Amino acid sequence: MKIVDMRVHSIAMADPPLRSSYGLHAPYALRNVIELESEDGLVGIAETYGGEKPAAALREVSGRVVGANPYRLTGDLLGFVEGEGGGLDRSQTYHVPGENPLDTSSRTYAAIETACLDLIGRAVGQPVCDLIGGRVRNEVPFSAYPFYKHGGGGGEGDDAREDKYGEALSPEALVGQVKQMFDEYGFGSVKFKGGVFDPEIEVETIRQIRQEFGPSVPLRIDPNSAWTVETSIKVGRDLKEELSGGGYLEDPAMGIDGMAAVRAGLLAEDVDTPLASNVAVTSFEHIPESVKKEAVQVILCDHHYWGGMRQVQYLGKICQVFGIGLSMHSNSHLGVSLMAMTHAAAATKHLTYACDTHYPWQSEKDEIVAGGRIPIVNGCVKIPKKPGLGVDLDYDQIARGKALFEKVPYRKRDDQAEMRMHVDPNWERVLPRW
Ligand code: GKR
Ligand code: MG
């Protein structure tokens, strides 16, 4: 089989005003969608980080992709994963996902690999999860992902989306948001995005969520490195009970050293809550140091920047060997990414937590998958009985997303700029803040 065309579609989708230590989400988030067409007219698809730079990186390699055999592509382009961009500087501490120049190559490769696997799956009539070694689960559990948010459902003016969840800037409103997500999607666990308010308020938010849902619902809190080591230890101590029973404390402090100090401090106080990360540990190169310093007990994988689905499987094996848990990171995305995440998770044995997804935050109006949004039932996404990723593109919706991309003023995610524009003109991302 030979690839004869590679198309990159830069699209925009509405996104609600969610808060994190990065700042504020803009009214539109950006994504890139790629199509690889084979000589016999089959098309494989993938979705990845949005905006100008990721699109340029994809276009730059199209000459190597067109003419290649998708079955051999991985071998031919392995340098994308193991070449440039290695080293410890790949930490995401100061980068919003998709804007870290040091993981460009693995992000680019991941998108191409996903589209190749979709293409091969369509050619041989097999789902992607079965091509990469076979599924270990038919459906993949995801967790609710509540955020503090301002009023608004994303989009602007005539193009504004319904604000399904309303403003949520207090512990009580957050509990309401989680309830709504549980009712609609049947989630069984909660990953709460903190790093926005004084830690006392965020501790209270977790306590109220715990009170509402009880100890059978695992809870996680992720302030994206907004806390000092001391604050992280205090929060870990205060939430010892609430984060027990399958929860974790995600990226409380900065970097491997910060995480290691938090872990040591917590253990000294007899708090065994695992520390999870998608900020301090973001590549294979980080693992030896993290293991040596006992910094991170749960790694959040993400095929979009770990270099594709098969790298996620390798990561699973490494985690298993070192007794590290494996969860999955997410960033604002549509249905093609959700399906790729689901296939990767379905074929990764050592996945020890429900995965993250931003999917509930996106509107059906922006979905690019033919037939509309992917169902999440009982908190799970099923592997469809279809070849490849199991979803096709809706080309009218792609055209709509492209037109929106042309209209929006930004070409990359910049949560600090949004904070300054809508919340506080002097806001700066300060790490650690508390
Ligand atoms: O969407 O604001 C957000 C999140 O903070 C996202 O950018 C993070 O990458 O979800 C992510 C995380 O777990 O750190
Ligand atoms: Mg995180």
Coordinates of C-alpha atoms and ligand atoms in Angstrom, one line a residue:
M1 CA 0.0 0.0 0.0
K2 CA 1.2 3.5 -0.8
I3 CA 0.2 6.9 0.6
V4 CA -0.6 9.3 -2.2
D5 CA -1.9 12.3 -0.4
M6 CA -1.6 14.0 3.0
R7 CA -4.1 16.7 3.9
V8 CA -4.0 18.9 7.0
H9 CA -7.1 20.7 8.2
S10 CA -6.7 23.4 10.8
I11 CA -10.0 23.9 12.6
A12 CA -11.4 25.8 15.5
M13 CA -14.1 24.7 17.9
A14 CA -16.0 26.5 20.6
D15 CA -14.5 26.1 24.1
P16 CA -16.0 27.3 27.4
P17 CA -14.1 29.7 29.7
L18 CA -12.4 27.1 31.9
R19 CA -9.8 28.1 34.4
S20 CA -6.5 26.5 35.4
S21 CA -3.1 27.6 36.5
Y22 CA -2.4 28.3 32.9
G23 CA -5.1 31.0 32.9
L24 CA -8.4 31.0 31.0
H25 CA -9.5 29.0 27.9
A26 CA -10.3 31.2 24.9
P27 CA -13.8 31.1 23.3
Y28 CA -12.4 28.8 20.7
A29 CA -9.8 26.0 20.9
L30 CA -7.8 24.9 17.9
R31 CA -7.2 21.4 16.5
N32 CA -5.5 19.9 13.4
V33 CA -7.0 17.0 11.6
I34 CA -5.0 15.0 9.1
E35 CA -6.1 12.6 6.3
L36 CA -3.8 10.2 4.6
E37 CA -5.1 8.8 1.4
S38 CA -3.8 5.5 -0.1
E39 CA -3.5 4.7 -3.8
D40 CA -6.6 2.6 -3.6
G41 CA -8.7 5.5 -2.3
L42 CA -8.8 4.6 1.4
V43 CA -8.4 7.5 3.9
G44 CA -6.9 7.2 7.4
I45 CA -7.6 10.1 9.8
A46 CA -6.2 11.5 13.0
E47 CA -6.7 14.6 15.3
T48 CA -4.0 16.4 17.1
Y49 CA -3.0 19.7 18.7
G50 CA -4.2 22.8 16.9
G51 CA -2.9 26.0 15.6
E52 CA -0.2 27.2 13.2
K53 CA 3.0 25.5 14.5
P54 CA 1.6 22.0 14.8
A55 CA 0.1 22.3 11.3
A56 CA 3.4 23.6 9.9
A57 CA 5.3 20.7 11.5
L58 CA 2.9 18.2 9.9
R59 CA 3.2 19.9 6.5
E60 CA 6.9 19.9 6.8
V61 CA 7.0 16.1 6.8
S62 CA 4.4 15.5 4.2
G63 CA 7.1 14.9 1.6
R64 CA 8.3 12.0 3.7
V65 CA 4.8 10.6 4.2
V66 CA 3.5 10.8 0.7
G67 CA 4.9 7.9 -1.2
A68 CA 5.5 5.9 1.9
N69 CA 4.0 2.5 2.8
P70 CA 1.8 3.0 5.9
Y71 CA 2.8 -0.5 7.2
R72 CA 6.5 0.6 7.2
L73 CA 6.0 4.2 8.2
T74 CA 6.8 3.7 11.8
G75 CA 10.1 2.1 11.1
D76 CA 11.0 4.7 8.4
L77 CA 10.1 7.6 10.7
L78 CA 11.2 6.3 14.0
G79 CA 13.6 9.3 14.3
F80 CA 10.5 11.4 15.0
V81 CA 10.1 9.6 18.3
E82 CA 13.7 8.9 19.3
G83 CA 15.6 11.7 17.5
E84 CA 15.2 15.4 18.2
G85 CA 13.5 16.6 21.3
G86 CA 14.9 14.2 23.8
G87 CA 16.3 15.2 27.2
L88 CA 15.0 16.4 30.4
D89 CA 14.0 19.9 29.1
R90 CA 10.8 18.4 27.7
S91 CA 8.9 19.2 30.9
Q92 CA 5.6 20.9 30.2
T93 CA 5.8 23.1 33.3
Y94 CA 5.9 26.3 31.3
H95 CA 4.0 25.2 28.2
V96 CA 0.4 24.7 27.4
P97 CA 0.0 21.3 25.8
G98 CA 0.8 21.4 22.1
E99 CA 3.1 24.4 22.4
N100 CA 6.2 22.7 23.8
P101 CA 8.8 23.0 21.0
L102 CA 10.7 20.0 22.4
D103 CA 8.0 17.5 21.7
T104 CA 7.1 18.7 18.2
S105 CA 8.6 15.6 16.6
S106 CA 6.8 13.1 18.8
R107 CA 3.5 15.0 18.4
T108 CA 3.9 15.1 14.6
Y109 CA 4.8 11.4 14.5
A110 CA 1.9 10.4 16.7
A111 CA -0.6 12.0 14.4
I112 CA 0.9 10.3 11.4
E113 CA 1.0 7.0 13.1
T114 CA -2.6 7.2 14.2
A115 CA -3.8 8.0 10.7
C116 CA -1.6 5.2 9.3
L117 CA -3.1 2.7 11.8
D118 CA -6.6 3.9 10.8
L119 CA -5.7 3.4 7.2
I120 CA -4.3 -0.1 7.7
G121 CA -7.4 -1.0 9.9
R122 CA -9.7 0.1 7.1
A123 CA -7.7 -1.9 4.6
V124 CA -7.7 -5.1 6.6
G125 CA -11.1 -4.7 8.3
Q126 CA -9.8 -4.6 11.8
P127 CA -10.2 -2.0 14.7
V128 CA -7.0 -0.2 15.5
C129 CA -6.8 -1.6 19.1
D130 CA -6.6 -5.1 17.6
L131 CA -3.9 -4.1 15.1
I132 CA -1.6 -2.9 17.8
G133 CA -1.6 -6.2 19.7
G134 CA -5.2 -6.7 20.6
R135 CA -7.6 -5.2 23.0
V136 CA -7.6 -6.1 26.7
R137 CA -10.9 -4.3 27.2
N138 CA -13.9 -3.6 25.0
E139 CA -14.7 -0.3 26.6
V140 CA -12.6 2.3 28.3
P141 CA -13.6 4.1 31.5
F142 CA -13.2 7.9 31.6
S143 CA -13.5 10.2 34.6
A144 CA -15.5 13.4 35.0
Y145 CA -13.3 16.5 34.6
P146 CA -14.8 19.4 36.4
F147 CA -13.2 22.9 36.1
Y148 CA -13.8 26.2 37.8
K149 CA -15.4 28.2 35.0
H150 CA -16.8 31.6 34.2
G151 CA -20.3 32.0 32.6
G152 CA -20.5 31.0 29.0
G153 CA -20.5 27.8 26.9
G154 CA -17.8 28.8 24.4
G155 CA -18.0 30.6 21.0
E156 CA -18.8 34.2 20.6
G157 CA -21.7 36.5 19.6
D158 CA -24.1 34.7 17.2
D159 CA -21.9 31.7 17.4
A160 CA -22.1 31.3 21.2
R161 CA -22.8 27.8 22.5
E162 CA -25.3 26.9 25.2
D163 CA -23.8 27.3 28.7
K164 CA -24.9 23.8 29.9
Y165 CA -22.9 24.0 33.1
G166 CA -23.1 27.7 34.0
E167 CA -20.6 29.7 36.0
A168 CA -18.8 27.5 38.6
L169 CA -16.5 29.5 40.9
S170 CA -17.3 28.0 44.3
P171 CA -17.1 24.6 45.9
E172 CA -20.9 24.3 45.8
A173 CA -21.1 25.1 42.1
L174 CA -18.4 22.6 41.4
V175 CA -20.4 19.9 43.2
G176 CA -23.3 20.8 40.9
Q177 CA -21.1 20.6 37.9
V178 CA -19.9 17.1 38.8
K179 CA -23.5 15.9 39.5
Q180 CA -24.5 17.1 36.0
M181 CA -21.6 15.3 34.4
F182 CA -22.4 12.1 36.4
D183 CA -26.1 12.3 35.4
E184 CA -25.3 12.8 31.7
Y185 CA -22.3 10.4 31.3
G186 CA -22.4 8.0 34.2
F187 CA -18.8 8.7 35.3
G188 CA -17.5 6.8 38.3
S189 CA -14.5 9.0 39.2
V190 CA -13.5 12.7 39.3
K191 CA -10.5 14.5 38.2
F192 CA -10.8 18.1 39.4
K193 CA -8.7 20.9 37.9
G194 CA -7.3 23.1 40.6
G195 CA -4.5 25.7 40.8
V196 CA -7.1 28.5 40.4
F197 CA -8.1 29.7 43.9
D198 CA -6.4 29.7 47.3
P199 CA -5.7 26.0 48.2
E200 CA -8.1 26.2 51.2
I201 CA -11.0 26.7 48.7
E202 CA -9.8 23.9 46.5
V203 CA -9.5 21.6 49.6
E204 CA -13.0 22.5 50.5
T205 CA -14.2 21.8 47.0
I206 CA -12.7 18.3 47.1
R207 CA -14.3 17.7 50.6
Q208 CA -17.7 18.7 49.3
I209 CA -17.4 16.5 46.3
R210 CA -16.3 13.6 48.6
Q211 CA -19.3 14.3 50.9
E212 CA -21.7 14.3 48.0
F213 CA -20.5 11.2 46.2
G214 CA -18.9 9.1 49.0
P215 CA -15.7 7.1 49.2
S216 CA -16.6 4.7 46.3
V217 CA -15.9 7.6 43.8
P218 CA -12.1 8.1 43.4
L219 CA -11.0 11.7 43.4
R220 CA -8.0 13.5 42.0
I221 CA -6.9 17.1 42.1
D222 CA -4.5 18.7 39.6
P223 CA -3.3 22.3 40.2
N224 CA -0.7 22.1 37.3
S225 CA 2.3 22.9 39.5
A226 CA 0.7 26.0 41.2
W227 CA 1.8 25.0 44.7
T228 CA 5.1 25.2 46.6
V229 CA 6.4 21.9 48.1
E230 CA 5.1 23.0 51.6
T231 CA 1.6 23.9 50.3
S232 CA 1.5 20.6 48.4
I233 CA 2.4 18.6 51.5
K234 CA -0.2 20.5 53.5
V235 CA -2.9 19.8 50.9
G236 CA -1.9 16.2 50.7
R237 CA -2.2 15.9 54.5
D238 CA -5.5 17.8 54.5
L239 CA -6.9 15.5 51.8
K240 CA -5.4 12.3 53.0
E241 CA -8.8 10.6 53.4
E242 CA -10.5 12.3 50.4
L243 CA -7.8 11.2 47.9
S244 CA -7.6 7.7 49.3
G245 CA -9.4 4.7 47.6
G246 CA -8.0 5.1 44.1
G247 CA -7.4 8.9 43.9
Y248 CA -4.2 10.8 43.5
L249 CA -2.6 14.2 43.8
E250 CA -1.5 15.3 40.3
D251 CA 1.4 17.7 39.6
P252 CA 1.1 19.7 42.8
A253 CA 4.6 21.1 42.6
M254 CA 7.0 21.8 39.8
G255 CA 9.4 19.3 38.2
I256 CA 10.8 16.0 39.3
D257 CA 12.6 17.5 42.2
G258 CA 9.5 19.3 43.4
M259 CA 7.5 16.1 43.1
A260 CA 10.1 14.1 44.9
A261 CA 10.2 16.6 47.8
V262 CA 6.4 16.4 48.1
R263 CA 6.5 12.6 48.1
A264 CA 9.2 12.5 50.8
G265 CA 7.3 15.1 52.9
L266 CA 4.0 13.2 52.6
L267 CA 5.5 9.8 53.4
A268 CA 7.2 11.4 56.5
E269 CA 3.7 12.3 57.6
D270 CA 2.3 8.9 56.9
V271 CA 0.4 10.0 53.8
D272 CA 0.7 7.5 51.0
T273 CA -1.4 9.3 48.4
P274 CA 0.2 8.6 45.0
L275 CA 1.6 11.6 43.0
A276 CA 0.6 11.6 39.4
S277 CA 2.1 13.7 36.5
N278 CA 1.7 14.9 33.0
V279 CA 3.9 17.9 33.6
A280 CA 7.1 16.7 35.4
V281 CA 7.2 13.4 33.5
T282 CA 6.3 13.8 29.8
S283 CA 8.8 11.6 28.0
F284 CA 10.7 8.3 28.4
E285 CA 13.9 10.3 29.2
H286 CA 12.2 11.5 32.4
I287 CA 11.5 8.1 33.8
P288 CA 15.0 7.0 35.2
E289 CA 15.4 10.2 37.2
S290 CA 11.8 10.1 38.4
V291 CA 12.1 6.4 39.5
K292 CA 15.4 7.1 41.2
K293 CA 14.0 10.0 43.2
E294 CA 10.6 8.3 43.7
A295 CA 9.0 11.5 42.4
V296 CA 5.9 10.1 40.5
Q297 CA 3.8 7.1 41.3
V298 CA 1.3 7.5 38.4
I299 CA 2.2 8.7 34.9
L300 CA -0.5 10.2 32.7
C301 CA 0.1 8.9 29.2
D302 CA -1.2 10.7 26.1
H303 CA -0.6 9.2 22.6
H304 CA -0.7 12.7 21.2
Y305 CA 2.6 13.7 22.6
W306 CA 4.2 10.5 23.9
G307 CA 4.8 9.6 20.2
G308 CA 1.7 7.5 19.4
M309 CA -0.3 4.6 20.6
R310 CA 2.5 2.0 20.5
Q311 CA 4.7 4.3 22.6
V312 CA 1.8 4.4 25.1
Q313 CA 1.9 0.6 25.2
Y314 CA 5.6 0.6 25.8
L315 CA 5.1 3.2 28.5
G316 CA 2.5 0.9 30.1
K317 CA 5.1 -1.9 30.2
I318 CA 7.8 0.3 31.8
C319 CA 5.3 1.5 34.4
Q320 CA 4.3 -2.1 35.2
V321 CA 8.0 -3.1 35.6
F322 CA 8.6 -0.2 38.0
G323 CA 5.4 -0.5 39.9
I324 CA 4.1 2.9 38.6
G325 CA 0.4 3.4 37.8
L326 CA -0.8 4.6 34.4
S327 CA -3.5 7.0 33.7
M328 CA -4.3 9.1 30.6
H329 CA -4.0 12.9 30.1
S330 CA -6.4 14.9 28.0
N331 CA -6.5 18.3 26.4
S332 CA -9.5 19.9 24.7
H333 CA -10.5 17.6 21.8
L334 CA -13.2 16.2 19.5
G335 CA -14.3 12.7 18.6
V336 CA -11.5 11.6 16.4
S337 CA -9.0 12.1 19.3
L338 CA -11.5 10.5 21.8
M339 CA -11.6 7.4 19.6
A340 CA -7.8 7.2 19.3
M341 CA -7.4 7.6 23.1
T342 CA -10.0 4.8 23.5
H343 CA -8.2 2.5 21.1
A344 CA -4.8 3.2 22.8
A345 CA -6.3 2.6 26.2
A346 CA -8.1 -0.5 25.1
A347 CA -4.9 -2.1 24.0
T348 CA -2.7 -1.1 27.0
K349 CA -2.9 -3.7 29.6
H350 CA -1.4 -1.8 32.5
L351 CA -3.9 1.1 32.5
T352 CA -4.7 1.4 36.2
Y353 CA -7.0 4.4 36.3
A354 CA -10.0 5.8 34.4
C355 CA -8.7 8.2 31.7
D356 CA -9.1 12.0 31.5
T357 CA -11.2 13.6 28.8
H358 CA -12.3 17.1 28.1
Y359 CA -15.0 15.8 25.8
P360 CA -18.0 16.9 27.9
W361 CA -16.8 20.5 27.4
Q362 CA -17.2 20.4 23.7
S363 CA -20.5 21.0 21.8
E364 CA -22.2 18.7 19.3
K365 CA -22.2 21.8 17.0
D366 CA -18.4 21.4 16.6
E367 CA -18.2 17.6 16.3
I368 CA -16.3 16.5 13.1
V369 CA -17.3 12.9 13.4
A370 CA -20.0 11.7 10.9
G371 CA -23.1 10.9 12.9
G372 CA -22.3 13.3 15.7
R373 CA -20.8 12.9 19.2
I374 CA -19.3 9.7 20.5
P375 CA -21.5 8.3 23.3
I376 CA -20.1 8.0 26.8
V377 CA -22.3 5.5 28.6
N378 CA -21.7 4.5 32.3
G379 CA -18.5 6.6 32.0
C380 CA -17.2 4.4 29.2
V381 CA -16.5 4.6 25.5
K382 CA -16.9 1.4 23.6
I383 CA -14.7 0.2 20.8
P384 CA -17.0 0.3 17.7
K385 CA -17.5 -2.9 15.7
K386 CA -15.9 -1.1 12.7
P387 CA -12.4 -1.1 11.2
G388 CA -9.8 1.5 12.0
L389 CA -10.6 4.0 14.6
G390 CA -14.3 3.3 13.8
V391 CA -15.3 6.9 12.9
D392 CA -15.4 8.9 9.7
L393 CA -15.1 12.6 9.1
D394 CA -18.1 14.8 8.5
Y395 CA -16.7 17.0 5.7
D396 CA -19.3 19.7 6.1
Q397 CA -18.3 20.0 9.7
I398 CA -14.6 20.0 8.8
A399 CA -15.4 22.9 6.4
R400 CA -17.2 24.7 9.2
G401 CA -14.3 24.2 11.6
K402 CA -11.9 25.5 8.9
A403 CA -14.0 28.6 8.3
L404 CA -14.1 29.2 12.1
F405 CA -10.3 28.8 12.2
E406 CA -9.9 31.5 9.5
K407 CA -12.2 33.8 11.5
V408 CA -10.6 33.5 15.0
P409 CA -7.8 35.9 15.8
Y410 CA -5.4 33.5 17.5
R411 CA -3.1 30.8 16.1
K412 CA -2.1 29.1 19.3
R413 CA -3.5 28.5 22.8
D414 CA -2.6 31.4 25.1
D415 CA -4.5 31.1 28.4
Q416 CA -2.5 34.0 29.9
A417 CA -3.6 36.4 27.2
E418 CA -7.3 35.4 27.7
M419 CA -7.0 36.0 31.5
R420 CA -5.7 39.5 30.8
M421 CA -8.4 40.2 28.3
H422 CA -11.4 38.9 30.3
V423 CA -10.5 38.6 34.0
D424 CA -7.5 40.7 35.1
P425 CA -5.4 42.9 32.8
N426 CA -2.4 42.3 35.1
W427 CA -2.6 38.5 35.4
E428 CA 0.6 36.6 35.1
R429 CA 1.2 32.9 35.3
V430 CA 3.2 32.7 38.5
L431 CA 4.6 29.3 39.5
P432 CA 4.3 28.4 42.3
R433 CA 1.6 30.8 43.2
W434 CA 0.7 29.5 46.6
Ligands
GKR1 O1 -7.5 22.2 29.7 O2 -6.8 23.8 31.0 C1 -6.8 22.6 30.6 C2 -5.9 21.6 31.3 O3 -5.2 22.3 32.3 C3 -5.0 21.0 30.3 O4 -4.3 21.9 29.6 C4 -3.9 20.1 31.0 O5 -3.0 19.7 30.1 O6 -5.7 18.5 31.4 C5 -4.4 18.8 31.5 C6 -3.7 18.3 32.7 O7 -4.1 17.3 33.2 O8 -2.7 18.9 33.1
MG2 MG -2.5 17.2 34.7

